[in-house]
Coordinates of C-alpha atoms in Angstrom, one line a residue:
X1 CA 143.3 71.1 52.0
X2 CA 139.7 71.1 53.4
X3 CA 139.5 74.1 56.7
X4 CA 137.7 72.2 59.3
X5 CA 134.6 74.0 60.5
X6 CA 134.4 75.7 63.9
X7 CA 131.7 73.5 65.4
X8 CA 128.6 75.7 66.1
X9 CA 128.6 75.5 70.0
X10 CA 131.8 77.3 69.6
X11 CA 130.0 80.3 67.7
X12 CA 127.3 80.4 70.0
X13 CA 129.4 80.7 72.9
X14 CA 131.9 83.3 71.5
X15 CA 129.0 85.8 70.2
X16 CA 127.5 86.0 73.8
X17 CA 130.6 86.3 75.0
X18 CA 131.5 89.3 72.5
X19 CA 128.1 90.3 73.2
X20 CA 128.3 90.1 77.5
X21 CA 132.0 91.7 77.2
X22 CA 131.0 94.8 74.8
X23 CA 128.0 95.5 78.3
X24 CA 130.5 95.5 80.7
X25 CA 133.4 97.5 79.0
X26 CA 131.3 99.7 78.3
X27 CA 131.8 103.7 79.8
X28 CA 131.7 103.9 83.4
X29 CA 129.0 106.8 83.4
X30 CA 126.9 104.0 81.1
X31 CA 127.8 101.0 82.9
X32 CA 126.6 102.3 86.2
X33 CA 123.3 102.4 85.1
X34 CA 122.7 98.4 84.7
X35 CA 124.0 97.5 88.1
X36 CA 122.3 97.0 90.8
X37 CA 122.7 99.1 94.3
X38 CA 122.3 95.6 96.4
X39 CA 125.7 94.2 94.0
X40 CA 127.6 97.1 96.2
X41 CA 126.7 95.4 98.8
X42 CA 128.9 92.6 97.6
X43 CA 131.9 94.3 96.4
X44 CA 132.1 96.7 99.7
X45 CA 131.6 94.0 102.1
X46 CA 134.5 91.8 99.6
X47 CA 136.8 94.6 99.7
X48 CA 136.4 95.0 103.9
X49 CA 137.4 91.7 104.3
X50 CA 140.6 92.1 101.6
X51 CA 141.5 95.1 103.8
X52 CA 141.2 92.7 107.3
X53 CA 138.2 94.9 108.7
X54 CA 136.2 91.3 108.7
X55 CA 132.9 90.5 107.0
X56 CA 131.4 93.8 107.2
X57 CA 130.1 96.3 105.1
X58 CA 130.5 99.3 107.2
X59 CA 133.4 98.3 108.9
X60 CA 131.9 98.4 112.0
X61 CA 128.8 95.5 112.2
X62 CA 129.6 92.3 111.5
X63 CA 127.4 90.9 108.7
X64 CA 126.4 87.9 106.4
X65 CA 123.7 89.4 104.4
X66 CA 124.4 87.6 101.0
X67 CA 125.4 84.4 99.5
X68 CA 128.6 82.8 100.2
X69 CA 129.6 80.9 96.8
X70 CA 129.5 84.7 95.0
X71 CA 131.3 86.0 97.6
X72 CA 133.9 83.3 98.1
X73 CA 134.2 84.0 94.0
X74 CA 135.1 88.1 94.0
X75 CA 137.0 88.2 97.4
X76 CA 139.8 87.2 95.6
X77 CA 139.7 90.1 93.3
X78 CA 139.8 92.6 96.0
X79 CA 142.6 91.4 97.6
X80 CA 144.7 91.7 94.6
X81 CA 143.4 95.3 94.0
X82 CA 142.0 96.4 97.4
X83 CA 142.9 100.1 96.9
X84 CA 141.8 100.2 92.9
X85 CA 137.6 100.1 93.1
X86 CA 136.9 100.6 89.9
X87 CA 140.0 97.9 88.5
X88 CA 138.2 95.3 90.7
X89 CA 134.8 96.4 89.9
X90 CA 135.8 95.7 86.3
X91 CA 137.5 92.6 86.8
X92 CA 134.3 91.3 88.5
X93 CA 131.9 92.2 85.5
X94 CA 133.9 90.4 82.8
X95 CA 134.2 87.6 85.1
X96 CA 130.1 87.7 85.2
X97 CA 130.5 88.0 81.7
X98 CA 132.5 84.9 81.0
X99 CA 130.2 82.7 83.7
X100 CA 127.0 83.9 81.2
X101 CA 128.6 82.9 78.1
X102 CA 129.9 79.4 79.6
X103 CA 125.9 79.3 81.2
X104 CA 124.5 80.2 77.5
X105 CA 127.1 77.5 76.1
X106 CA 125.7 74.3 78.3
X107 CA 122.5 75.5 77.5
X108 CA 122.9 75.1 73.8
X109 CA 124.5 71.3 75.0
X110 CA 120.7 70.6 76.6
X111 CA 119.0 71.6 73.6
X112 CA 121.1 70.2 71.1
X113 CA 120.7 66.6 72.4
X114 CA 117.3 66.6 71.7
X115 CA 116.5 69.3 69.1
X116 CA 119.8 69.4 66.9
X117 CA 122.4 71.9 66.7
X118 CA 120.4 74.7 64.7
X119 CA 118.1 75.4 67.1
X120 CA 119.2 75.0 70.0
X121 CA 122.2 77.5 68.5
X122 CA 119.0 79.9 68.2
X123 CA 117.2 79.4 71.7
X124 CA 120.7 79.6 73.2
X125 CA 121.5 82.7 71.8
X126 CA 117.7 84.0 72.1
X127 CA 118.4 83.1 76.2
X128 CA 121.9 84.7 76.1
X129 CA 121.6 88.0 74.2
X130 CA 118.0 88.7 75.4
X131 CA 118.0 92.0 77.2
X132 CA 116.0 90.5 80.0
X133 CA 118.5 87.8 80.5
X134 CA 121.5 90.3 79.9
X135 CA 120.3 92.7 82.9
X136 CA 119.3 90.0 85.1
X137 CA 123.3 88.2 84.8
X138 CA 125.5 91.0 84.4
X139 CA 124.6 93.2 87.0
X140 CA 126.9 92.4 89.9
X141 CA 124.8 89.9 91.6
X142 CA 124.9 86.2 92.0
X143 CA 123.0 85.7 89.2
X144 CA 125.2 84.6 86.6
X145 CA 127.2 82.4 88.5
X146 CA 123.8 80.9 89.6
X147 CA 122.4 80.7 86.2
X148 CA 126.4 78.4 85.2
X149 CA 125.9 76.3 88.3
X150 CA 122.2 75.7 87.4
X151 CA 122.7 75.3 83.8
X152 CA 125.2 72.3 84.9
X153 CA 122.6 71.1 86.6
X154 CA 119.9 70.9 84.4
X155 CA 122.3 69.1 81.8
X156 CA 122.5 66.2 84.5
X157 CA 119.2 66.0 84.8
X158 CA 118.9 66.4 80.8
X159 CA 121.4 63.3 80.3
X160 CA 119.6 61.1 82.7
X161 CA 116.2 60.8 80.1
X162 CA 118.5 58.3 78.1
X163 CA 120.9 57.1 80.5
X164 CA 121.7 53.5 80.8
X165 CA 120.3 51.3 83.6
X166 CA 123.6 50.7 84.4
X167 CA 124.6 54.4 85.0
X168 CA 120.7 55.1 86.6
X169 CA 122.2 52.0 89.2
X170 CA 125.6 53.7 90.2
X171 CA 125.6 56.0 93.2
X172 CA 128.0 58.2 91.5
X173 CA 125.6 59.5 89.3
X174 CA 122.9 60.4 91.8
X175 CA 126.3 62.0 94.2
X176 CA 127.2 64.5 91.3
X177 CA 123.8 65.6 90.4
X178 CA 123.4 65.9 94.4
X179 CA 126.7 68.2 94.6
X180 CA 125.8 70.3 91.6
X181 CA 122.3 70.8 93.6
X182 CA 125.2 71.6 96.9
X183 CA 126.5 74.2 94.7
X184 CA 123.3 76.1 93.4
X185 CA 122.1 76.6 97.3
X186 CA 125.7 77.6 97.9
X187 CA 125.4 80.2 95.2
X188 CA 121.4 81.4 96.1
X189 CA 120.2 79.7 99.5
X190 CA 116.5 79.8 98.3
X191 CA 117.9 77.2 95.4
X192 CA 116.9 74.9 98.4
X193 CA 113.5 74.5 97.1
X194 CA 115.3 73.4 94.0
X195 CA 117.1 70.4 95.0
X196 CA 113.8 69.8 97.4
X197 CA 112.0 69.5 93.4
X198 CA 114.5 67.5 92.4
X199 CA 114.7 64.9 94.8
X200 CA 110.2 64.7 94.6
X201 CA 111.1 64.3 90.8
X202 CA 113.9 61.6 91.5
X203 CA 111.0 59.4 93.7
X204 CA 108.3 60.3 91.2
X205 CA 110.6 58.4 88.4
X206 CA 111.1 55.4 90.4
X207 CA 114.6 55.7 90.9
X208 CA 114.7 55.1 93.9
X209 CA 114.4 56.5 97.7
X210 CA 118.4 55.9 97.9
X211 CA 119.2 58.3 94.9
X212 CA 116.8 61.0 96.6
X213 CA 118.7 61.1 99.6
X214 CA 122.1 60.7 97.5
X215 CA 120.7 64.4 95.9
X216 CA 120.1 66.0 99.0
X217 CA 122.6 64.8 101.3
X218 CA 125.3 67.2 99.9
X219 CA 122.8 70.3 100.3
X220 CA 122.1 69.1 103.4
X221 CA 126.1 68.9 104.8
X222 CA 126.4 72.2 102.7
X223 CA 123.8 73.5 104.5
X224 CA 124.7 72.6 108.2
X225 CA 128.2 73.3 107.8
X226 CA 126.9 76.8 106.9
X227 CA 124.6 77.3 109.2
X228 CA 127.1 76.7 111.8
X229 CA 130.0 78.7 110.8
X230 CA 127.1 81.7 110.9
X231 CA 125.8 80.7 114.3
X232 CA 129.3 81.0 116.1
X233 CA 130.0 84.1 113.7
X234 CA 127.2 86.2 113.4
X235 CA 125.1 84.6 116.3
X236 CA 122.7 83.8 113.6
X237 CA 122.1 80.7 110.9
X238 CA 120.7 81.8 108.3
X239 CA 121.6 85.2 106.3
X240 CA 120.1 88.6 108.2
X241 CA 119.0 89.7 104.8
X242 CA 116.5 86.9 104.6
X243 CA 115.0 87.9 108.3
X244 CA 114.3 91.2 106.4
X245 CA 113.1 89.6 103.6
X246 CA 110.9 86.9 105.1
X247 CA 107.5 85.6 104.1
X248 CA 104.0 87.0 105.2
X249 CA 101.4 84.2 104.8
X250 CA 98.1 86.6 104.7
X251 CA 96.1 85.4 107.3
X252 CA 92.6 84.9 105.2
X253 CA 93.2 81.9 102.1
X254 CA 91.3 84.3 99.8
X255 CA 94.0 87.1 100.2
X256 CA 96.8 84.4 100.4
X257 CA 95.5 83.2 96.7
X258 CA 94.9 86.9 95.6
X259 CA 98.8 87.4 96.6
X260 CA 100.0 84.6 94.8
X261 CA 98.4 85.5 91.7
X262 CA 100.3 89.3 91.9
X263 CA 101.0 89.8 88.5
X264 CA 97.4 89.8 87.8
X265 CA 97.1 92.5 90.4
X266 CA 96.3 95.5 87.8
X267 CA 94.0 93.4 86.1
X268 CA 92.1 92.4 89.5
X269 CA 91.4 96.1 89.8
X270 CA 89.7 97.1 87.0
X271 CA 87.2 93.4 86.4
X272 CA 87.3 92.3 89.4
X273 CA 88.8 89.2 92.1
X274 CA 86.5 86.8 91.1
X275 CA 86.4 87.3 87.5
X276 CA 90.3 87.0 87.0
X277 CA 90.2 83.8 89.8
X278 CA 87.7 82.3 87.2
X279 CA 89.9 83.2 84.0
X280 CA 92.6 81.4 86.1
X281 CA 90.9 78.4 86.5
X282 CA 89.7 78.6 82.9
X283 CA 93.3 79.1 81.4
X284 CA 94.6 75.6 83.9
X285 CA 91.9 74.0 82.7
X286 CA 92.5 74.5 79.1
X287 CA 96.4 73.3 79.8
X288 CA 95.3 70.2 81.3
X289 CA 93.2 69.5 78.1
X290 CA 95.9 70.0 75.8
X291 CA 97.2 67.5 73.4
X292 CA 99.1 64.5 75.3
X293 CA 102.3 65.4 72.9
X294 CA 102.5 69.2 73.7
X295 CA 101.8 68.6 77.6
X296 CA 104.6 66.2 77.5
X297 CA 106.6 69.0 75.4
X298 CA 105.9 71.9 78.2
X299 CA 105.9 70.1 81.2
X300 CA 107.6 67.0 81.1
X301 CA 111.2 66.4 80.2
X302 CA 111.7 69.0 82.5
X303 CA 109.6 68.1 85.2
X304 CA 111.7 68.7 88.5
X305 CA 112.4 72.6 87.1
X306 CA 108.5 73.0 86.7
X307 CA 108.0 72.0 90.1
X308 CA 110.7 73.8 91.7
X309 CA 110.0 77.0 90.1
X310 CA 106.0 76.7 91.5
X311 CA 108.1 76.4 94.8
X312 CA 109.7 79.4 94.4
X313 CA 107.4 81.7 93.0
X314 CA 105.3 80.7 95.9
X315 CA 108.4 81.4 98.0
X316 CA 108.6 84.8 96.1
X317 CA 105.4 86.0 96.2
X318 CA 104.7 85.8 100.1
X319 CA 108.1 87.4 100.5
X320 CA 108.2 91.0 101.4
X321 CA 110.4 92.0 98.1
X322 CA 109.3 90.0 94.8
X323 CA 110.6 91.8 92.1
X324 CA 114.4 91.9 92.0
X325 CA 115.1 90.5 88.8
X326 CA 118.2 88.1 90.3
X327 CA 115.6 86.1 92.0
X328 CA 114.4 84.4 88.6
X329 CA 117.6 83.3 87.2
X330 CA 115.8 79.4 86.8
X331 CA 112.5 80.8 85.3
X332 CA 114.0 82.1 82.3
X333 CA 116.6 78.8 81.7
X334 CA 112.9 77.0 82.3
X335 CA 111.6 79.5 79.5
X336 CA 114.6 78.8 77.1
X337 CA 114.1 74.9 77.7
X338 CA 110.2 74.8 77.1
X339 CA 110.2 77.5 74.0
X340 CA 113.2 74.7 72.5
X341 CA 110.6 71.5 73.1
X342 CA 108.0 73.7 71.7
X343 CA 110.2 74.7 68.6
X344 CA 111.2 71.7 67.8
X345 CA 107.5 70.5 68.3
X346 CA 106.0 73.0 65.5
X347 CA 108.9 72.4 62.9
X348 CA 108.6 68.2 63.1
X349 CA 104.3 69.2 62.2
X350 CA 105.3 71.0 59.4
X351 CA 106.7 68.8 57.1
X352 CA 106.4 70.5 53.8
X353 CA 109.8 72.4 52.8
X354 CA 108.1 75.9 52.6
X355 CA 105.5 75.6 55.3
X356 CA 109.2 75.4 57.6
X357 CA 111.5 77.9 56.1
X358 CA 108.3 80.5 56.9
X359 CA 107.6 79.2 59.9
X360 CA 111.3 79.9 60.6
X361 CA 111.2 83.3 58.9
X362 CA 108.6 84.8 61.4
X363 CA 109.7 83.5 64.2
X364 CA 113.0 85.1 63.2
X365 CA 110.9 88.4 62.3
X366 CA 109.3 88.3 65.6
X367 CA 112.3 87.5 68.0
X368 CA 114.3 91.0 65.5
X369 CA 111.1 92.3 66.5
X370 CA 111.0 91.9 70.4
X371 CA 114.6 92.0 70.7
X372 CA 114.9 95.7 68.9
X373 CA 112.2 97.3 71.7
X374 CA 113.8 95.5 74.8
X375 CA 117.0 96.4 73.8
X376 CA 116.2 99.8 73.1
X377 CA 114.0 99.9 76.7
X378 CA 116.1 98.0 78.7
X379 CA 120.0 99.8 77.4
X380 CA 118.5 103.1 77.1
X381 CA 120.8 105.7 77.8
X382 CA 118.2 107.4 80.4
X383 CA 118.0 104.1 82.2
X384 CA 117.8 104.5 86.0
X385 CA 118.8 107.8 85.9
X386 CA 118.6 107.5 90.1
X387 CA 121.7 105.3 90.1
X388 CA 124.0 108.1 88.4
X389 CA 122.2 110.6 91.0
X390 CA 123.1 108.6 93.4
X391 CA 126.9 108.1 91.9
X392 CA 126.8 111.4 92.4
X393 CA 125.7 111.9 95.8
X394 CA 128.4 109.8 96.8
X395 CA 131.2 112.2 95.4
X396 CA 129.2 114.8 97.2
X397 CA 129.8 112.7 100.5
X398 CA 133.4 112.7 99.5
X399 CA 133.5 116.4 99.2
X400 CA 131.4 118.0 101.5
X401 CA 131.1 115.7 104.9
X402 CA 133.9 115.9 107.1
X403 CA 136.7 113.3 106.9
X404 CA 136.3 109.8 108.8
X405 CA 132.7 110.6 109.9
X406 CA 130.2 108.1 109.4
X407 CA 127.1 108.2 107.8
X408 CA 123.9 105.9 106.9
X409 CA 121.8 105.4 104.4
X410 CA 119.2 102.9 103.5
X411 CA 120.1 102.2 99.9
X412 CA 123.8 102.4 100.9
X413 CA 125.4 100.7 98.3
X414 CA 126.7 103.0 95.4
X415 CA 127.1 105.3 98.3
X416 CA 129.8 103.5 100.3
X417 CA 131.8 102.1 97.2
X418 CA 132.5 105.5 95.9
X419 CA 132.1 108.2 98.7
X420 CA 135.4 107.0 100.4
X421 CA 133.1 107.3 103.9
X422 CA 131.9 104.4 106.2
X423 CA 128.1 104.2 105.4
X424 CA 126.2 102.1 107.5
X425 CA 122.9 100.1 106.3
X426 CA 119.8 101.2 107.5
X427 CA 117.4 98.8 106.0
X428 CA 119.1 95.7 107.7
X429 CA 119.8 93.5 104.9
X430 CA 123.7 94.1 104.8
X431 CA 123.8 94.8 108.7
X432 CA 124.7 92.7 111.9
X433 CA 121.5 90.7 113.8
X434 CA 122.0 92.8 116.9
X435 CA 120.6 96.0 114.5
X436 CA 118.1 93.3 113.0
X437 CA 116.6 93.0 116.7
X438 CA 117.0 96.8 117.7
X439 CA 115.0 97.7 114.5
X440 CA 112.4 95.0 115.6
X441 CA 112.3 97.0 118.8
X442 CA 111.8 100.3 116.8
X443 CA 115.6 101.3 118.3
X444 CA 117.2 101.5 115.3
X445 CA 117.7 105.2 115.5
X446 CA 119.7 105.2 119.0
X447 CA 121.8 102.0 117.9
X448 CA 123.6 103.9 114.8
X449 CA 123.6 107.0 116.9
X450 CA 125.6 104.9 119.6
X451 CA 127.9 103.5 116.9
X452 CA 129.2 107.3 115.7
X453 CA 126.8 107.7 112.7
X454 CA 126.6 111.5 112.4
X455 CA 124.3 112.0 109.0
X456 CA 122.0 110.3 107.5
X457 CA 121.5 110.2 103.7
X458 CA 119.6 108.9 100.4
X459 CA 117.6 109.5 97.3
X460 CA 113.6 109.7 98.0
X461 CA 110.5 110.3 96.0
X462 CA 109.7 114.0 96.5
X463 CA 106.4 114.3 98.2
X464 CA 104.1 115.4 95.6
X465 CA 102.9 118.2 98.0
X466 CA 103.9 120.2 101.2
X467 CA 107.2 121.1 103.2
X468 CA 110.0 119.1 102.1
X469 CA 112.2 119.9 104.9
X470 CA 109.8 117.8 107.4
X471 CA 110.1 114.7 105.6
X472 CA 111.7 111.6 107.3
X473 CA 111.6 108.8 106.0
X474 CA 110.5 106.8 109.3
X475 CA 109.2 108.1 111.9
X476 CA 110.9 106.7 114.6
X477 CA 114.1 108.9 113.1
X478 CA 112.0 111.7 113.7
X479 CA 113.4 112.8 117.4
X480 CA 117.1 112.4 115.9
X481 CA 117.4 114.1 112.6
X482 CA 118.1 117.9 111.9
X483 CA 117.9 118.7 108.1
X484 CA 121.3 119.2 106.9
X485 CA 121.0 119.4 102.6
X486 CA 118.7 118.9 100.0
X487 CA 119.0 118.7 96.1
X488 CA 116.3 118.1 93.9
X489 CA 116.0 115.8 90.3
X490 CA 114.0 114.9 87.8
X491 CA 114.7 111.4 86.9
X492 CA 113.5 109.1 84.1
X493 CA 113.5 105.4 84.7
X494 CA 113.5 104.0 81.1
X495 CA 113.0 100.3 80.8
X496 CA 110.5 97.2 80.5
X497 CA 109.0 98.0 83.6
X498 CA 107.9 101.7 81.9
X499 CA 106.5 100.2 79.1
X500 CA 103.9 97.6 81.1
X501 CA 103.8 99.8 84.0
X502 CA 100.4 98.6 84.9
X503 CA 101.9 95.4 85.8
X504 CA 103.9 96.3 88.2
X505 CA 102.6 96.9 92.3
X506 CA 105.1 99.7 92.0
X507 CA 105.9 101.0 89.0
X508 CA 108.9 102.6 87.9
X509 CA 108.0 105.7 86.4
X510 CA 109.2 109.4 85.5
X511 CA 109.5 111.5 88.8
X512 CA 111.0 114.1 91.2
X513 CA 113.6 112.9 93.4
X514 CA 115.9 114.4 96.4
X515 CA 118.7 113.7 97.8
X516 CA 118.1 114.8 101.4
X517 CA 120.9 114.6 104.0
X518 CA 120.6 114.9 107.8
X519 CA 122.8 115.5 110.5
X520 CA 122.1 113.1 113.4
X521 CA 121.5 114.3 116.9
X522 CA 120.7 112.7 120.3
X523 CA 117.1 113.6 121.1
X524 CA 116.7 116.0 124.4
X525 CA 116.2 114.0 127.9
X526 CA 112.8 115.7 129.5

């Protein structure tokens, strides 16, 4: 009797799985390192509204700073386990863990239906073991469940390139792709600009004005639907993080292009504006002159995600934060896609035997290559060695502030899962709109101070120089904050952003921390 092969797909799937599971099993002291503050956000606020305390974060401001299909997706968790943190946090990363590996698995369906089995098996698993990928979709954010939605998504869109007139023709086709689009907004709101490509790309192909609206209609009910339930909720439509957040358009169109072109930013500063604009325009003309195959290669079976990512690195760069990994989940499944096209481009010019198996052989060498330093930079034991500071800061809220007193903090995530303490957010993006409009005002101080916050917390950068005990971090806090505690560290933030520092506007980098603790007091009336 003849075993029957496990198909490839299969093998694919279950090494990123094995891959993705042996991340988030990993020891807790570890583990802590590769999530991200802001995912706290998610699980605290989850675990409120398990206990019946409503869709807050501190317990005491109603909030809806995040996005509701990840939400909707770990709520669940914390009401089986409301009292059990650490069970639920768990539970929650191998679920992340499983949505990468289905993500990584439909991504290998793309590829395969134009490229064949073998490589799309290797791009798939280059997208779903890379390091990048890894940190971006297993640390507590949306972004895996974005990147499974999406990846659904983009094998629509994939299937429609040979689809028959007949199914082009149906309005059941154009419905699904325009839910799938329903659900990627649902799972990151600025996935709008997404389905906004999409339906461009739909009118561009000639299918018709009818399927365009068919694509956005559900975003569009999805949307309003939302936006209402937040109005008569939160007295707001839209998420308060994203009023934090929101884009500044420089006033001049030389420093609005100088913006957009951010990466370059180091580069800028030691030849020049004008020289790097020129290099710019050199390097787009150059792509516009390529070969007709390799343009069609790069750009155009995947048209609509081309466009929609230009819409959101536009979005990105004018916003106030740019560099949160989560927000380019469709950048790198737009990398995966174009490096497949461009694979399977090289190996059908190369047509002798030999001239393929080396062409394979380095590229096999390089990605070892690459794969060995990220993985070494980006699961380095010293990596973020401010989140297990502030891991444990929060047990010495536990310890040493008096039970049920409240404190704030402006990265307040770590601090509130663990410390056992209501923590209130002081940078707005996981607070109620009526602290959104007193910080407008410059009040923010005297609203917490009204709401029982009685110390105020978090790690800083030490000032290089002078009296630590009169720092504040803003100086409308000045009038209400009494130094309380003070510990110093020396942390080391290993990681791809230390090995191209330069390219970053701010740089992670080895440096002297505090954790500085205040106690809050109501300023003297004159």
């Amino acid at each position: 009797m003849s075993r029957a092969k496990l198909p490839i797909r299969w093998i694919v799937a279950a090494t990123i799985a094995a891959l993705s599971l042996a991340i988030v099993l990993q020891p807790f002291p570890f583990l802590i390192r590769h999530l991200k503050d802001d995912s706290f956000y998610y699980f605290q606020t989850a675990n409120n509204i398990a206990l019946g305390y409503g869709s807050t974060f501190d317990r005491i401001n109603q909030t809806n700073g995040y996005h509701p299909l990840w939400m909707l997706n770990i709520i669940p968790v914390y009401w089986a386990f409301p009292h059990q943190p650490i069970l639920a946090l768990r539970i929650i990363l191998v679920l992340v863990a499983i949505y990468h590996s289905i993500a990584a698995l439909k991504l290998f369906q793309v590829i395969s239906r134009t490229q064949g089995a073998a490589l799309a098996a290797a791009v798939s698993l280059g997208w779903g073991m890379c390091p990048i990928v890894l940190r971006m979709n297993l640390n507590g954010m949306e972004s895996a469940l974005y990147a499974l939605v999406l990846a659904f998504w983009v094998a629509w869109a994939a299937r429609l390139q040979d689809a028959d007139p007949a199914e082009l023709r149906s309005w059941r086709t154009w419905a699904y792709g325009g839910a799938l689009g329903a659900l990627c907004v649902m799972a990151r709101l600025d996935a709008a600009l997404l389905v906004a490509a999409m339906a461009l790309w739909v009118i561009v192909r000639r299918h018709g004005l009818w399927a365009a609206c068919l694509i956005v209609l559900p975003s569009f009910c999805a949307l309003v639907i939302y936006m209402a339930i937040n109005q008569a909720l939160f007295g707001i439509p839209l998420p308060v993080s994203g009023l934090i957040k929101q884009a500044a358009i420089p006033a001049g169109m030389w420093d609005a292009v100088v913006q957009l072109l951010w990466p370059l930013a180091p580069i800028m500063r030691r030849v020049g504006e004008w020289p790097t604009m020129l290099a710019v325009l050199a390097a787009m003309v150059a792509v516009a002159c390529l070969p007709g195959r390799l343009r069609q290669a790069i750009f155009a079976r995947h048209g609509w995600l081309w466009m929609g990512c230009a819409l959101l690195y536009t979005y990105i760069a004018y916003s106030k934060t740019f560099i949160a990994n989560w927000y380019y989940v469709p950048f790198c499944m737009l990398a995966a896609l174009v490096a497949a096209d461009l694979c399977g481009l090289a190996l059908a010019a190369c047509r002798s035997p030999r001239w393929r198996a080396g062409l394979g052989a380095a590229a096999a060498l390089g990605v070892c290559c690459a794969y060995g330093m990220l993985a070494t930079l980006e699961f380095n034991p010293r990596k973020n060695d401010t989140i297990a500071q502030t891991l444990e800061a929060a047990e010495w809220i536990r310890t040493s502030l008096p039970e049920g007193s409240i404190g704030g903090a402006w990265s307040a995530g770590i601090l509130a899962y663990f410390s056992g303490r209501q923590v209130v957010n002081l940078d707005g993006l996981i607070n109620s709109y009526p602290y959104y409009q007193a910080m407008s005002r410059g009040q923010a101080p005297a609203f917490v101070a009204a709401e029982g916050v009685s110390y105020v917390f978090d790690m800083f950068p030490a000032p290089p120089a002078g009296d630590t005990a009169a720092f504040v971090p803003d100086p409308t806090w000045q009038p209400y904050l009494v130094p309380f505690y003070e510990r110093r560290y020396e942390a080391k933030n290993v990681g791809i952003s230390s090995l191209f520092s330069t390219m970053l506007p701010v740089p992670e980098r080895d440096a002297s921390f505090m954790w500085k603790v205040w106690k809050v007091e109501l300023p003297q009336q004159p």
